[in-house]
Short mmCIF file of N, CA and C in Angstrom, two decimals:
data_model
loop_
_atom_site.label_atom_id
_atom_site.label_comp_id
_atom_site.label_asym_id
_atom_site.label_seq_id
_atom_site.Cartn_x
_atom_site.Cartn_y
_atom_site.Cartn_z
N MET G 114 -2.20 0.30 11.70
CA MET G 114 -2.25 1.95 12.24
C MET G 114 -3.37 2.04 13.07
N PHE G 115 -4.50 1.60 12.36
CA PHE G 115 -6.00 1.86 13.16
C PHE G 115 -5.85 1.20 14.41
N LYS G 116 -5.23 -0.18 14.46
CA LYS G 116 -5.28 -0.66 15.74
C LYS G 116 -4.67 -0.71 16.74
N TYR G 117 -3.16 0.51 16.37
CA TYR G 117 -2.80 1.00 17.28
C TYR G 117 -3.45 2.17 18.13
N ALA G 118 -4.22 3.15 17.29
CA ALA G 118 -5.11 3.87 17.47
C ALA G 118 -6.24 3.66 18.34
N VAL G 119 -6.74 2.32 18.50
CA VAL G 119 -7.71 1.92 19.08
C VAL G 119 -7.12 1.46 20.57
N ILE G 120 -5.57 1.00 20.51
CA ILE G 120 -5.40 0.55 21.63
C ILE G 120 -4.78 1.55 22.39
N PHE G 121 -4.30 2.87 21.99
CA PHE G 121 -4.05 3.98 22.92
C PHE G 121 -5.18 4.83 23.26
N LEU G 122 -6.40 4.44 22.39
CA LEU G 122 -7.90 4.96 22.93
C LEU G 122 -8.21 4.39 24.21
N ILE G 123 -8.00 2.92 24.13
CA ILE G 123 -8.41 2.40 25.63
C ILE G 123 -7.69 2.53 26.65
N ILE G 124 -6.17 2.82 26.14
CA ILE G 124 -5.55 3.20 27.28
C ILE G 124 -5.29 4.33 27.90
N SER G 125 -6.13 5.41 27.05
CA SER G 125 -6.48 6.85 27.41
C SER G 125 -7.69 6.75 28.23
N LEU G 126 -8.71 5.76 27.77
CA LEU G 126 -9.96 5.72 28.57
C LEU G 126 -9.50 5.04 30.35
N VAL G 127 -8.80 3.83 30.11
CA VAL G 127 -8.76 3.29 31.42
C VAL G 127 -7.57 4.22 32.20
N ALA G 128 -6.94 5.14 31.82
CA ALA G 128 -5.99 6.12 32.59
C ALA G 128 -6.85 7.07 33.14
N GLY G 129 -7.49 7.62 32.60
CA GLY G 129 -8.61 8.47 32.59
C GLY G 129 -9.56 8.09 33.87
N GLY G 130 -10.06 6.68 33.82
CA GLY G 130 -10.86 6.06 34.80
C GLY G 130 -10.25 6.06 35.81
N ILE G 131 -9.02 5.66 36.21
CA ILE G 131 -7.86 5.37 37.27
C ILE G 131 -7.55 6.87 38.04
N GLY G 132 -7.55 8.27 36.99
CA GLY G 132 -6.90 8.85 37.65
C GLY G 132 -5.84 10.03 37.10
N PHE G 133 -5.10 8.79 36.47
CA PHE G 133 -3.67 9.44 35.50
C PHE G 133 -4.09 10.47 34.26
N THR G 134 -4.25 11.78 34.65
CA THR G 134 -4.86 12.37 33.31
C THR G 134 -3.59 12.65 32.75
N GLY G 135 -2.78 12.90 33.20
CA GLY G 135 -1.49 13.27 32.12
C GLY G 135 -1.23 12.07 31.12
N VAL G 136 -1.30 10.68 31.72
CA VAL G 136 -0.95 9.63 30.68
C VAL G 136 -2.10 9.24 29.60
N SER G 137 -3.30 10.05 30.48
CA SER G 137 -4.74 9.76 29.53
C SER G 137 -4.35 11.13 28.55
N ALA G 138 -4.09 11.84 28.87
CA ALA G 138 -4.01 12.95 27.68
C ALA G 138 -3.08 13.08 26.64
N LEU G 139 -1.81 12.03 27.25
CA LEU G 139 -0.81 11.56 26.21
C LEU G 139 -1.46 10.61 25.02
N ALA G 140 -1.99 9.73 25.69
CA ALA G 140 -2.38 8.32 24.80
C ALA G 140 -3.70 8.75 24.04
N ARG G 141 -4.40 9.78 24.56
CA ARG G 141 -5.51 10.42 23.64
C ARG G 141 -4.74 11.24 22.31
N ARG G 142 -3.94 12.12 22.60
CA ARG G 142 -3.05 12.95 21.71
C ARG G 142 -2.43 11.62 20.70
N ILE G 143 -1.96 10.66 21.15
CA ILE G 143 -1.26 9.60 20.08
C ILE G 143 -2.34 9.00 19.32
N SER G 144 -3.39 8.81 20.10
CA SER G 144 -4.58 8.11 19.40
C SER G 144 -4.95 8.85 18.04
N PHE G 145 -5.22 10.33 18.62
CA PHE G 145 -5.76 11.17 17.42
C PHE G 145 -4.85 11.16 16.35
N ILE G 146 -3.56 11.29 16.42
CA ILE G 146 -2.69 11.56 15.58
C ILE G 146 -2.65 10.31 14.66
N LEU G 147 -2.77 9.33 15.14
CA LEU G 147 -2.62 7.83 14.59
C LEU G 147 -4.02 7.53 14.11
N PHE G 148 -4.98 7.85 14.47
CA PHE G 148 -6.13 7.69 13.28
C PHE G 148 -6.38 8.89 12.18
N GLY G 149 -5.56 9.95 12.61
CA GLY G 149 -5.50 11.14 11.70
C GLY G 149 -4.81 10.39 10.37
N LEU G 150 -3.25 10.15 10.49
CA LEU G 150 -2.49 9.35 9.52
C LEU G 150 -3.21 8.17 8.82
N PHE G 151 -4.09 7.34 9.79
CA PHE G 151 -4.91 5.96 9.10
C PHE G 151 -6.07 6.69 8.19
N PHE G 152 -6.49 7.93 8.72
CA PHE G 152 -7.75 8.54 8.01
C PHE G 152 -7.45 9.10 6.25
N LEU G 153 -6.14 10.13 6.68
CA LEU G 153 -5.51 10.27 5.30
C LEU G 153 -5.11 8.86 4.33
N GLY G 154 -4.43 8.09 5.05
CA GLY G 154 -4.09 7.01 4.14
C GLY G 154 -5.24 6.49 3.35
N PHE G 155 -6.35 6.29 4.27
CA PHE G 155 -7.24 5.78 3.76
C PHE G 155 -8.16 6.55 2.38
N LEU G 156 -7.70 7.92 2.84
CA LEU G 156 -8.57 8.99 1.38
C LEU G 156 -7.49 8.58 0.35
N ALA G 157 -6.23 8.78 0.54
CA ALA G 157 -5.62 8.42 -0.60
C ALA G 157 -5.54 7.28 -1.43
N LEU G 158 -5.56 6.08 -0.86
CA LEU G 158 -6.15 5.12 -1.54
C LEU G 158 -7.27 5.00 -2.22
N VAL G 159 -8.50 5.76 -1.87
CA VAL G 159 -9.23 5.68 -2.25
C VAL G 159 -9.76 6.35 -3.76
N GLY G 160 -8.63 7.89 -3.40
CA GLY G 160 -8.62 8.28 -4.46
C GLY G 160 -7.70 7.82 -5.68
N LEU G 161 -6.68 7.07 -5.17
CA LEU G 161 -5.94 6.46 -6.17
C LEU G 161 -6.86 5.25 -6.91
N ALA G 162 -7.74 4.50 -5.99
CA ALA G 162 -8.74 3.52 -6.65
C ALA G 162 -9.68 4.11 -7.50
N MET G 163 -10.14 5.42 -7.45
CA MET G 163 -10.74 6.36 -8.25
C MET G 163 -10.17 6.33 -9.57
N LEU G 164 -9.06 6.84 -9.51
CA LEU G 164 -8.06 7.10 -10.79
C LEU G 164 -8.16 5.97 -11.55
N VAL G 165 -7.71 5.02 -11.03
CA VAL G 165 -7.35 3.80 -11.52
C VAL G 165 -8.55 3.21 -12.65
N ASP G 166 -9.68 3.12 -11.42
CA ASP G 166 -10.92 3.00 -12.00
C ASP G 166 -11.63 3.82 -13.43
N GLN G 167 -11.12 5.28 -13.31
CA GLN G 167 -11.61 5.92 -14.68
C GLN G 167 -10.54 5.49 -15.78
N ALA G 168 -9.28 5.43 -14.93
CA ALA G 168 -8.21 4.82 -16.08
C ALA G 168 -8.80 3.69 -17.30
N MET G 169 -8.85 2.47 -16.22
CA MET G 169 -9.43 1.38 -16.70
C MET G 169 -10.56 1.37 -17.70
N THR G 170 -11.75 2.26 -17.42
CA THR G 170 -12.84 2.40 -17.87
C THR G 170 -12.72 3.36 -19.26
N THR G 171 -11.75 4.11 -19.78
CA THR G 171 -11.50 4.67 -20.69
C THR G 171 -11.38 4.19 -21.90
N PRO G 172 -11.84 4.08 -23.05
CA PRO G 172 -11.57 3.64 -24.16
C PRO G 172 -10.18 3.87 -24.60
#
């Protein structure tokens, strides 16, 4: 998912440089949404890892 966020970010930058502001705005919005989903998934996995670590170290 992070890979697609970076791809859409690059598309947004290129489209903005060429002058396609509508395409640039849409690609930027998609990139932010995908990055947000990636970040939330990352935080959930870190939280789960902390819970598993706590359960494994408790006697």
